[in-house]
mmCIF file of C-alpha atoms in Angstrom:
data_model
loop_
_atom_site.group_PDB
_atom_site.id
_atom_site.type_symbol
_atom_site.label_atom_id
_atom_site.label_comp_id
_atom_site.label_asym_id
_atom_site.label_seq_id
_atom_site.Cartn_x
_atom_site.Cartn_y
_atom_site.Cartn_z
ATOM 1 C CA UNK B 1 -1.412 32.319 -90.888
ATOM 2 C CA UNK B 2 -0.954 34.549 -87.900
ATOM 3 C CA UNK B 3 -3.700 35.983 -85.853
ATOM 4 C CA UNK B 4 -3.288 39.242 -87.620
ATOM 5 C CA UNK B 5 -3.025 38.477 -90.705
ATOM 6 C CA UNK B 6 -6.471 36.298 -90.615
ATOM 7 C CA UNK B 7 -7.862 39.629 -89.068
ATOM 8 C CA UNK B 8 -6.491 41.635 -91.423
ATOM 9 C CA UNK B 9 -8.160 39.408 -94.041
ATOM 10 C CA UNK B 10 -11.513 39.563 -92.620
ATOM 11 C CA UNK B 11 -11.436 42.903 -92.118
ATOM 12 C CA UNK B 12 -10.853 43.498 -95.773
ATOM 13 C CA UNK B 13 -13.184 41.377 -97.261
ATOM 14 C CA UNK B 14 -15.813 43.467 -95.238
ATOM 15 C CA UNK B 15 -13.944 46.654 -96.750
ATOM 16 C CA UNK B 16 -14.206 45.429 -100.098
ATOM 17 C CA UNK B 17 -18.042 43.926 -99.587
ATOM 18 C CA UNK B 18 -18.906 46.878 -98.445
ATOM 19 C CA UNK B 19 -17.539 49.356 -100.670
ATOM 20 C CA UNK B 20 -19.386 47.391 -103.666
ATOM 21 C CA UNK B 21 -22.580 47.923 -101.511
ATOM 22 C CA UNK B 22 -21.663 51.450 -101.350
ATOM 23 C CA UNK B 23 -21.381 51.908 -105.354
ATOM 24 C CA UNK B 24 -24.523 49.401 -106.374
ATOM 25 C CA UNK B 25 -26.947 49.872 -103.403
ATOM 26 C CA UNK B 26 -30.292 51.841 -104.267
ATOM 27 C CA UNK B 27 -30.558 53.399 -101.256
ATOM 28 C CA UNK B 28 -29.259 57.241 -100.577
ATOM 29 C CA UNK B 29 -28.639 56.952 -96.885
ATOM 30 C CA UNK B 30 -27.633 52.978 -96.935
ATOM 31 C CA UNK B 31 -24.899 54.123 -99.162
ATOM 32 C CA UNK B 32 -23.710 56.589 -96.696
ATOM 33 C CA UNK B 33 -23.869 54.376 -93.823
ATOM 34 C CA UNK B 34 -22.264 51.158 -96.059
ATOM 35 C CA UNK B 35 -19.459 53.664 -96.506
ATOM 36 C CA UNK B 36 -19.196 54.103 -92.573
ATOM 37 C CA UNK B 37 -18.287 50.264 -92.520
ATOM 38 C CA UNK B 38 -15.672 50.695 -95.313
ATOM 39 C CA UNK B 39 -13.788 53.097 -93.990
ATOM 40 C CA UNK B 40 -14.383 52.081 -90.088
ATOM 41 C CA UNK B 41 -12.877 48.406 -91.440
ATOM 42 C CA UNK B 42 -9.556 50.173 -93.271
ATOM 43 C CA UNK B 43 -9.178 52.190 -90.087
ATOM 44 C CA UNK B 44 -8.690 48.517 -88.965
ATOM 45 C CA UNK B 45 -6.633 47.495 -91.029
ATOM 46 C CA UNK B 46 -4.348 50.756 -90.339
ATOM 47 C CA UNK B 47 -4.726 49.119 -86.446
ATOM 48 C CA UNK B 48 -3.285 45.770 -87.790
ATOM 49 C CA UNK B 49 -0.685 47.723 -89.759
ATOM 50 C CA UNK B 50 0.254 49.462 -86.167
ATOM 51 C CA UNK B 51 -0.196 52.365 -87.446
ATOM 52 C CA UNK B 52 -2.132 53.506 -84.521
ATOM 53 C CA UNK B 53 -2.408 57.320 -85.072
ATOM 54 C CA UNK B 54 -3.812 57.350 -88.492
ATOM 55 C CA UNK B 55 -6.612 54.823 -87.663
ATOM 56 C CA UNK B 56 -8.490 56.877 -85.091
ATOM 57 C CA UNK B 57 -7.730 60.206 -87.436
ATOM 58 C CA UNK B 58 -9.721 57.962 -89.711
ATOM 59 C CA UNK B 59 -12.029 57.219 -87.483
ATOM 60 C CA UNK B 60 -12.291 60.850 -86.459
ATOM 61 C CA UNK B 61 -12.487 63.203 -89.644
ATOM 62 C CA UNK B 62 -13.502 60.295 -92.440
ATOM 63 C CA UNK B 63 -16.262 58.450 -90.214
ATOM 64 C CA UNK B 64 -16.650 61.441 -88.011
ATOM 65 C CA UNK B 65 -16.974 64.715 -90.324
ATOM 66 C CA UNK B 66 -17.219 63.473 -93.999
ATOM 67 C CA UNK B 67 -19.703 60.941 -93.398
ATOM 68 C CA UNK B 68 -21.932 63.492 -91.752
ATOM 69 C CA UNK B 69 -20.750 66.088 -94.420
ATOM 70 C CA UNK B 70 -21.647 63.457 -96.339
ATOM 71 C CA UNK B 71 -24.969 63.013 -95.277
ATOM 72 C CA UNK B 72 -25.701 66.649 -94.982
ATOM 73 C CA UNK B 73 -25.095 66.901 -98.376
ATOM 74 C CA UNK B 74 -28.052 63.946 -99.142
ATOM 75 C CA UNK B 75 -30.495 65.972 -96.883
ATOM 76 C CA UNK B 76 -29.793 68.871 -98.428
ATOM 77 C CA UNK B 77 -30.586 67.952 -101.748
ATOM 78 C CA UNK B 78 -33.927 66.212 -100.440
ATOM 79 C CA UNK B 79 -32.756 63.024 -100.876
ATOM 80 C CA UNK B 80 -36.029 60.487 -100.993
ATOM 81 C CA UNK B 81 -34.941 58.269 -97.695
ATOM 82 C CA UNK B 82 -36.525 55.204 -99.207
ATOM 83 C CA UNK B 83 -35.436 53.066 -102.313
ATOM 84 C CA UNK B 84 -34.864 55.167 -105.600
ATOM 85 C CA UNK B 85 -34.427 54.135 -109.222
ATOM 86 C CA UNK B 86 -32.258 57.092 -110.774
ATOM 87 C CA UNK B 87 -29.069 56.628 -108.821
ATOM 88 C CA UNK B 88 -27.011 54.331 -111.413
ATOM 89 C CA UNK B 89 -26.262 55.650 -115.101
ATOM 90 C CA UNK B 90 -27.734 53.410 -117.782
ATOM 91 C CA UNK B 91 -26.884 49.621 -118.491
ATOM 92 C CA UNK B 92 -24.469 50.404 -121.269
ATOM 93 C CA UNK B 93 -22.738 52.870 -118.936
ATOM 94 C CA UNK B 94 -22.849 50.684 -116.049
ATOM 95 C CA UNK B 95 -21.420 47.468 -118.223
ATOM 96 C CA UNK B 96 -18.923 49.846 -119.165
ATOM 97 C CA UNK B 97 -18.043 51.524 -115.945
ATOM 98 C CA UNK B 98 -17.881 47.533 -114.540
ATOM 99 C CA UNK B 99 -15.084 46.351 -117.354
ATOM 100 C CA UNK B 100 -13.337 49.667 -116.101
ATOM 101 C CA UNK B 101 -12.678 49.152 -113.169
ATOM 102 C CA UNK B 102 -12.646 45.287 -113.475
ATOM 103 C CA UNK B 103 -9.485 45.639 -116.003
ATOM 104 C CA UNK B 104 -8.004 48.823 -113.814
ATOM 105 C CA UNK B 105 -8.505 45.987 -110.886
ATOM 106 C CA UNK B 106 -6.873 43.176 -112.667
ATOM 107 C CA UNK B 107 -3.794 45.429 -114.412
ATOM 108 C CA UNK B 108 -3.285 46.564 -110.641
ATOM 109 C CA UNK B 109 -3.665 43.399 -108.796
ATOM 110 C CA UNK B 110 -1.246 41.685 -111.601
ATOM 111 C CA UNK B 111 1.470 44.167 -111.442
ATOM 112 C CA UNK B 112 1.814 44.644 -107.548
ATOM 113 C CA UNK B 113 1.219 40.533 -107.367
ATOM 114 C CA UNK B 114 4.199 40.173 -109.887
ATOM 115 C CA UNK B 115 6.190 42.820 -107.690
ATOM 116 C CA UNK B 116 5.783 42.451 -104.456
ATOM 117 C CA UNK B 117 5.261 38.198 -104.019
ATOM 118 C CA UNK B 118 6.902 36.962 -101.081
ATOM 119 C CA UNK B 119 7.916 40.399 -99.255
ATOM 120 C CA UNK B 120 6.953 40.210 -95.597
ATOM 121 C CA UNK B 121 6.029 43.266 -93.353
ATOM 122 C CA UNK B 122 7.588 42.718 -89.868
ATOM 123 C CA UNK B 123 5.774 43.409 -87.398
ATOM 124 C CA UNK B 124 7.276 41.202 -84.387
ATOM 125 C CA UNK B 125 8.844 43.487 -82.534
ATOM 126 C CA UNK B 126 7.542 45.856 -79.867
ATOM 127 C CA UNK B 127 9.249 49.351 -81.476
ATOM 128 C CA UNK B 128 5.480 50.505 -83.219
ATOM 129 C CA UNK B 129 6.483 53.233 -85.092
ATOM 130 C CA UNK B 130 2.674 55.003 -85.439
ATOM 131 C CA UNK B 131 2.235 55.623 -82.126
ATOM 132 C CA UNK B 132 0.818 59.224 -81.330
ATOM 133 C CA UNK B 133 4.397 60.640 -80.188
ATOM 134 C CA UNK B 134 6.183 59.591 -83.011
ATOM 135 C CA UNK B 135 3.861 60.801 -86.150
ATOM 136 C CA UNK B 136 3.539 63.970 -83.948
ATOM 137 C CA UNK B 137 7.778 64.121 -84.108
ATOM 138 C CA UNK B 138 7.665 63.606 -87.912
ATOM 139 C CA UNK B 139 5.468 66.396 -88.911
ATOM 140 C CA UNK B 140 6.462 68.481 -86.613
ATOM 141 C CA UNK B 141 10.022 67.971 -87.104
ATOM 142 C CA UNK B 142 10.204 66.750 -90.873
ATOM 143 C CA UNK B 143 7.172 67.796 -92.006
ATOM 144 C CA UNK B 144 6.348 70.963 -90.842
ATOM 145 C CA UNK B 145 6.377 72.837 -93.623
ATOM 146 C CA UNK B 146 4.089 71.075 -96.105
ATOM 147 C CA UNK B 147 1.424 70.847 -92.479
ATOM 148 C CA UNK B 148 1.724 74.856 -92.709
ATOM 149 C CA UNK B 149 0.787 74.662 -96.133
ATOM 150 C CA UNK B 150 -1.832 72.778 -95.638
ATOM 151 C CA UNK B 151 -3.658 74.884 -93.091
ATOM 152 C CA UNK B 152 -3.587 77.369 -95.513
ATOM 153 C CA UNK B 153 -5.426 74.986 -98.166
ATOM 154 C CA UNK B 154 -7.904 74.030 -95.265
ATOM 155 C CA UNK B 155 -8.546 78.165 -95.066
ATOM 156 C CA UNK B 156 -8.872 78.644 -98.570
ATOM 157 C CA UNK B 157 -11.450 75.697 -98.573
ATOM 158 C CA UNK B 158 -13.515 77.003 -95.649
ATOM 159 C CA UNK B 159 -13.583 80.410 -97.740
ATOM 160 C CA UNK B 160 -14.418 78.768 -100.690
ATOM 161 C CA UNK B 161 -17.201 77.010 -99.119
ATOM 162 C CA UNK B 162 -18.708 79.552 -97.408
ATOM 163 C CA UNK B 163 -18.270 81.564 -100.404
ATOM 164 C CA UNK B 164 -20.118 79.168 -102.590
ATOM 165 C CA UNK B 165 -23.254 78.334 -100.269
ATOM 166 C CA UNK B 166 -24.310 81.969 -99.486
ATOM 167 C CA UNK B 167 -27.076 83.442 -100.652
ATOM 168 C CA UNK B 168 -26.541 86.473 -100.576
ATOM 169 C CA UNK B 169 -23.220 86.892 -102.878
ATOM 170 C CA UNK B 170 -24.457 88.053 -106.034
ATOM 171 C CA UNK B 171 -26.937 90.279 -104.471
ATOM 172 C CA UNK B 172 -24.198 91.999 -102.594
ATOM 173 C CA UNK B 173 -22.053 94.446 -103.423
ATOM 174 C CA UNK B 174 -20.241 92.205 -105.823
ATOM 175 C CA UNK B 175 -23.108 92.474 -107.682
ATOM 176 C CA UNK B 176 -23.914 96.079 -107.280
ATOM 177 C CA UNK B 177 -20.861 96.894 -108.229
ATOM 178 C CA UNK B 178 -21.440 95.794 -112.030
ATOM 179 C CA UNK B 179 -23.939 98.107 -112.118
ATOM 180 C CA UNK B 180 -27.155 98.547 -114.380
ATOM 181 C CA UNK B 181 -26.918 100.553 -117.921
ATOM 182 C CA UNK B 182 -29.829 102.950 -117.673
ATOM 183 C CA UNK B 183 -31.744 103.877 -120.672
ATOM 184 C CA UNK B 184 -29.063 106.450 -121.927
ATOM 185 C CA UNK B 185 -26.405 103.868 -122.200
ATOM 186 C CA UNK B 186 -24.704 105.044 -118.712
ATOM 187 C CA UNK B 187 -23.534 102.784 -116.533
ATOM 188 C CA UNK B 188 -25.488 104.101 -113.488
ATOM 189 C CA UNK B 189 -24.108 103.020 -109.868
ATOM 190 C CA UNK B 190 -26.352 101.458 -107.135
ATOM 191 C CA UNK B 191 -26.744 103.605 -104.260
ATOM 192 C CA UNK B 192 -24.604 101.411 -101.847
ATOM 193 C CA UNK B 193 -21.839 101.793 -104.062
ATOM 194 C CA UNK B 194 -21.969 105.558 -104.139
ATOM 195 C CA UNK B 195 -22.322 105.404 -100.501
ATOM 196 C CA UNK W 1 1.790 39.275 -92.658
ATOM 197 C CA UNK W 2 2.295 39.474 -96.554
ATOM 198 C CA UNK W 3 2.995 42.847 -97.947
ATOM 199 C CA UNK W 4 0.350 41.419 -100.887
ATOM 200 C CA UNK W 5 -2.318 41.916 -98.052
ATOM 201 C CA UNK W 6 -2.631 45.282 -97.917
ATOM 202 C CA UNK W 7 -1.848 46.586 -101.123
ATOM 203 C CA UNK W 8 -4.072 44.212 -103.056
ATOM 204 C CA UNK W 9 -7.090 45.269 -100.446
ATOM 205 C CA UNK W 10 -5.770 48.566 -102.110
ATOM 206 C CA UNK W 11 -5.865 47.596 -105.697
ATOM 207 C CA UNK W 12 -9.864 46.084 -105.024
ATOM 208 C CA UNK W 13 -10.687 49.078 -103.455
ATOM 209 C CA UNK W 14 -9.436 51.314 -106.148
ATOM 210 C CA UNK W 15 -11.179 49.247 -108.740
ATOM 211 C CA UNK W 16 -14.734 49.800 -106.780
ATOM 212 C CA UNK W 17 -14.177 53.208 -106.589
ATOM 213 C CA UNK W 18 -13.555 53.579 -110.224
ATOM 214 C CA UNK W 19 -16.818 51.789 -110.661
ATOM 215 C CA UNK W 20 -18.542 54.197 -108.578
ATOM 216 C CA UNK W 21 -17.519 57.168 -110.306
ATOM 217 C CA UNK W 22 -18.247 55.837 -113.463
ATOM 218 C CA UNK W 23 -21.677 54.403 -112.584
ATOM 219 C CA UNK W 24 -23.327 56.682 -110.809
ATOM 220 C CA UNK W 25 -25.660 59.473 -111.921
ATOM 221 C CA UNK W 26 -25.887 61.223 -108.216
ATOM 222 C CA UNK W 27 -23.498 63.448 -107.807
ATOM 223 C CA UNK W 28 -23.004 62.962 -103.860
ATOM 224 C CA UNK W 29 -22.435 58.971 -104.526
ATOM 225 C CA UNK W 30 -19.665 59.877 -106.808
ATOM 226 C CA UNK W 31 -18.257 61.720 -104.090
ATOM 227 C CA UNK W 32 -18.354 58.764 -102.047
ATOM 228 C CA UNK W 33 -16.737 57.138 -104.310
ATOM 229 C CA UNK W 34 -13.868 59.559 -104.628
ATOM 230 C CA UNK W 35 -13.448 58.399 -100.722
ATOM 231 C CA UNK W 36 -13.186 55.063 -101.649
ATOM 232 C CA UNK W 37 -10.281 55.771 -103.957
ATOM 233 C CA UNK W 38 -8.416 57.867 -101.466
ATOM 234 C CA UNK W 39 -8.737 55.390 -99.110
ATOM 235 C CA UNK W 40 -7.343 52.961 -101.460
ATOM 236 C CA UNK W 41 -4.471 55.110 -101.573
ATOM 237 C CA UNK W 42 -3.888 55.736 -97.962
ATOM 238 C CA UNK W 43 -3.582 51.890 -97.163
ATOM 239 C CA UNK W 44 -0.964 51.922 -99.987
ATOM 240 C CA UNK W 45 1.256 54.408 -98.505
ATOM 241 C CA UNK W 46 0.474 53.154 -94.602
ATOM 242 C CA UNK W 47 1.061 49.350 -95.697
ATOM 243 C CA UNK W 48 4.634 50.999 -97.717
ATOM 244 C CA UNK W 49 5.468 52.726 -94.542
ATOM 245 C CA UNK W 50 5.345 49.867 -92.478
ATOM 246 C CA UNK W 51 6.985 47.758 -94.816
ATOM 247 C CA UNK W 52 10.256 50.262 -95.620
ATOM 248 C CA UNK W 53 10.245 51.199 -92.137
ATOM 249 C CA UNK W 54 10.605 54.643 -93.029
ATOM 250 C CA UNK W 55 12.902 56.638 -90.148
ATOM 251 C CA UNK W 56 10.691 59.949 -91.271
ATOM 252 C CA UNK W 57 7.217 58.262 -91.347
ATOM 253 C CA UNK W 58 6.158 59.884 -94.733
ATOM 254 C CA UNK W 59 3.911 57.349 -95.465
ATOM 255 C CA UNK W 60 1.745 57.902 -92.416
ATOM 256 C CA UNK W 61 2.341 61.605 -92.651
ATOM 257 C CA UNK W 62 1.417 61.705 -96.041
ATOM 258 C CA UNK W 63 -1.675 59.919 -94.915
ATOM 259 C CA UNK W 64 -2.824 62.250 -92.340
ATOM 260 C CA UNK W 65 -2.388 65.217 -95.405
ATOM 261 C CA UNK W 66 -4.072 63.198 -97.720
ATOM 262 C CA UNK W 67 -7.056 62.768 -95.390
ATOM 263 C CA UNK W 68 -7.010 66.368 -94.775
ATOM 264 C CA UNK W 69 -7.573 67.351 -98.343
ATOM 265 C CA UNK W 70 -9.878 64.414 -99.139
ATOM 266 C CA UNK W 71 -12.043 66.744 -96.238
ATOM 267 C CA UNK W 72 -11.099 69.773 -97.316
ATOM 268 C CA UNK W 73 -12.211 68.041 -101.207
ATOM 269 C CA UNK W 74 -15.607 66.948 -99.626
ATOM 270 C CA UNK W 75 -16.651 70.340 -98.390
ATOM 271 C CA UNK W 76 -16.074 72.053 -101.205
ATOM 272 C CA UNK W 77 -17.645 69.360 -103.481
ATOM 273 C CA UNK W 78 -20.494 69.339 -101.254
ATOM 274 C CA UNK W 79 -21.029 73.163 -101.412
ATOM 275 C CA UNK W 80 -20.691 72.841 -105.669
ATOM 276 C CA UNK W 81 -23.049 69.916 -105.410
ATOM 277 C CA UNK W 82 -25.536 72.252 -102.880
ATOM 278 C CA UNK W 83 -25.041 75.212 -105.382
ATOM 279 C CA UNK W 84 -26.206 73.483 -108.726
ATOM 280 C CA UNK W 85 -28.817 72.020 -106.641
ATOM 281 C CA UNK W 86 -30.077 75.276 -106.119
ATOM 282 C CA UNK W 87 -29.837 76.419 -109.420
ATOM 283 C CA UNK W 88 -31.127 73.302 -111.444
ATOM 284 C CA UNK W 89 -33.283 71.242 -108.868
ATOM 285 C CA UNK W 90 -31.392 68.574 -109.522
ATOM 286 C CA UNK W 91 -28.495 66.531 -108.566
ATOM 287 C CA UNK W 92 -27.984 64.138 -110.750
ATOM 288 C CA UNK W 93 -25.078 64.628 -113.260
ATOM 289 C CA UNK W 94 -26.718 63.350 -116.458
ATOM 290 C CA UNK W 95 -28.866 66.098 -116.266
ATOM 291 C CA UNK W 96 -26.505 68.885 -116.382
ATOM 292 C CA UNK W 97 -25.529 69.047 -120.168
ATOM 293 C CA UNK W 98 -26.220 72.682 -120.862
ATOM 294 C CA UNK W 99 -22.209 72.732 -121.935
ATOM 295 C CA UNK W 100 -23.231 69.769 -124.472
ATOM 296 C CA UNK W 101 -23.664 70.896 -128.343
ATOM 297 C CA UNK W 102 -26.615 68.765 -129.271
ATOM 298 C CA UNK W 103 -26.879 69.017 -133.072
ATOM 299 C CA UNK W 104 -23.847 70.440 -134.732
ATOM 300 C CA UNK W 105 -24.735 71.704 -138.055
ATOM 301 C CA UNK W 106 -22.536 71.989 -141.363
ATOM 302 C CA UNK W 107 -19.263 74.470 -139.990
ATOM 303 C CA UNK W 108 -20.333 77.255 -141.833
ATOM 304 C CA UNK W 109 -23.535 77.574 -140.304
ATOM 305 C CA UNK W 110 -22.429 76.657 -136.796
ATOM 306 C CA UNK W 111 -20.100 80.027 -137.635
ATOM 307 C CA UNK W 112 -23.117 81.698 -138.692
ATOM 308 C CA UNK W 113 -25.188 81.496 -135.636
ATOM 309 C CA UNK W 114 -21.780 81.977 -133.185
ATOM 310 C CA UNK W 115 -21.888 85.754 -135.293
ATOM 311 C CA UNK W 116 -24.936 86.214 -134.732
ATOM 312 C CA UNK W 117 -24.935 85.465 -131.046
ATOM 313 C CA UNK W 118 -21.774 87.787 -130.993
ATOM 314 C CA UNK W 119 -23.554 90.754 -132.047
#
C-alpha cells in the first residue's frame, strides 16, 4: 500500500466513524459538530483523489455555511445544549431503520465490489486534472449553461426562504387581499387594498 | 490506489445516511443526514472522474452543482423546519400527524362525515 492510499483509508474510517456518531449520538450540537469531521475528512479524501478544487468548496460552503446553517437551525428551535432523550424514533423503528440501511449497505458494497475489483485509479503522474484553472475551464466552457441555471435555482431558493421565515406574509397584503365577508355576505376590502 | 476505496467509503456512507433518515425523530438531524447521503454521492462521481479521466471534468463539475443544491436544499429545509416550529412548538417529526386518519370508520360513514364537513 502506497502512502495515499493508507491515508485515504484512515481518513475514511474517521468519515464513516463519524457519520455513525452523527446519526446515533444524543447530543444536538455534538451531532452538528461530528458532522464537521465527516465532511472535513471526505474533503480529504477529495485531496487524495487530487481533486483539489472541490475539497476546499467543501470545506467552504458544506463545513463553512451548512454547518452553521445547520446549527442556526438547532438554536432556533431551542435546542436543549445538553444530552436529550427524544432524538431517535422508537426501538422497532430504529431496528428497522438499522436492517435498512445495513441491507442498502451490503446490496451496494456487493455490487460495486463485484464490478469494480481490481480497477486502479492512476494517479502517478503530475497532470492533476482538479486544479482551480481547469474545473474553472470546464464550467465555464462546457458547463456553462447548466451553472446559469443554477444561479437561478440558488435565487428561487433565497426567495423561497425569505418567503417562508417572514412574519409578516400573511398579515400583508396577501392576506388583505382575501378579504373579510361582512355580516351582509359582501366581501368587504381592507382599507390598504382600496388604497 | 484501488478504485474499491472510494466508492465503497461511498456505499458505507450512504448506508449511515439512510439510517439517519430513518431513525431520527428531529427533523434538523434528518437533514444532516440528507448531507451524509449527498456526500456519499459526491465521492462517487469525484472518485469516477478521476478514474475515467474525464477530458470535460463532469464528475467534479457535477460535484460543485450538487453541493450547490445540497445548500440551496438546506436553507430551504431549514426555513420549513423554522416555520412548523413556529406553528407547532415542536420539531420533532413524529409529532406532526395532523395529515394521519386515526380511526377510519365503516366507508359509508367516513362519507357521511366528509358531507357533512362539505357543507
Amino acid at each position: 500500500m502506497t502512502v495515499v492510499e493508507v491515508m485515504f483509508a484512515l481518513l475514511g474510517v474517521i468519515a464513516v466513524g463519524s457519520a455513525i456518531l452523527v446519526v446515533t449520538t444524543q447530543h444536538l450540537v455534538h451531532a452538528a459538530l461530528w458532522l464537521v469531521v465527516t465532511l472535513g475528512s471526505v474533503a480529504g479524501c477529495y485531496l487524495l483523489l487530487s481533486a483539489e478544487f472541490v475539497a476546499w468548496v467543501q470545506v467552504l460552503i458544506y463545513i463553512g455555511a451548512v454547518v452553521v446553517l445547520l446549527l442556526f437551525g438547532l438554536m432556533l428551535t431551542r435546542a436543549p445544549i445538553g444530552q436529550s432523550d427524544d432524538l431517535d424514533s422508537p426501538l422497532g423503528q430504529r431496528i428497522a431503520a438499522a436492517v435498512t440501511a445495513a441491507s442498502a449497505g451490503a446490496v451496494l458494497v456487493a455490487s460495486v465490489v463485484t464490478s469494480f475489483r481490481g480497477e486502479r485509479i492512476d494517479l502517478s503522474d503530475d497532470r492533476v486534472a482538479g486544479s482551480t484553472g481547469d474545473v474553472g475551464a470546464a464550467v465555464f466552457r462546457s458547463w456553462v449553461l447548466p451553472f446559469e441555471v443554477l444561479s437561478l435555482l440558488l435565487l428561487a431558493a433565497l426567495i423561497g426562504a425569505i418567503v417562508l421565515s417572514r412574519r409578516d406574509v400573511s398579515a400583508g397584503p396577501a392576506g388583505a387581499r382575501m378579504g373579510v365577508v361582512d355580516e351582509f355576505g359582501e366581501i368587504a376590502e381592507a382599507d390598504g387594498v382600496v388604497r | 490506489m484501488p478504485l474499491l476505496m472510494p466508492v465503497v467509503l461511498a456505499c458505507l456512507l450512504f448506508a449511515v445516511g439512510i439510517f439517519g433518515v430513518l431513525a431520527r425523530r428531529n427533523a434538523i438531524l434528518v437533514l444532516m443526514s440528507v448531507e451524509l447521503m449527498l456526500n456519499a454521492v459526491n465521492l462517487n462521481l469525484v472518485a469516477f472522474d478521476v478514474y475515467l479521466r474525464d477530458q470535460l471534468l463532469a464528475g467534479q463539475t457535477f460535484t460543485l452543482f450538487v453541493i450547490t443544491i445540497a445548500a440551496a436544499e438546506v436553507g430551504l429545509g431549514l426555513a420549513i423546519v423554522l416555520l412548523v416550529y413556529r406553528n407547532r412548538e415542536t420539531a420533532q417529526l413524529d409529532d406532526l400527524h395532523q395529515l394521519r386518519e386515526d380511526d377510519p370508520g365503516p366507508p359509508d360513514v367516513r362519507d357521511d362525515t366528509r358531507e357533512t364537513a362539505a357543507r
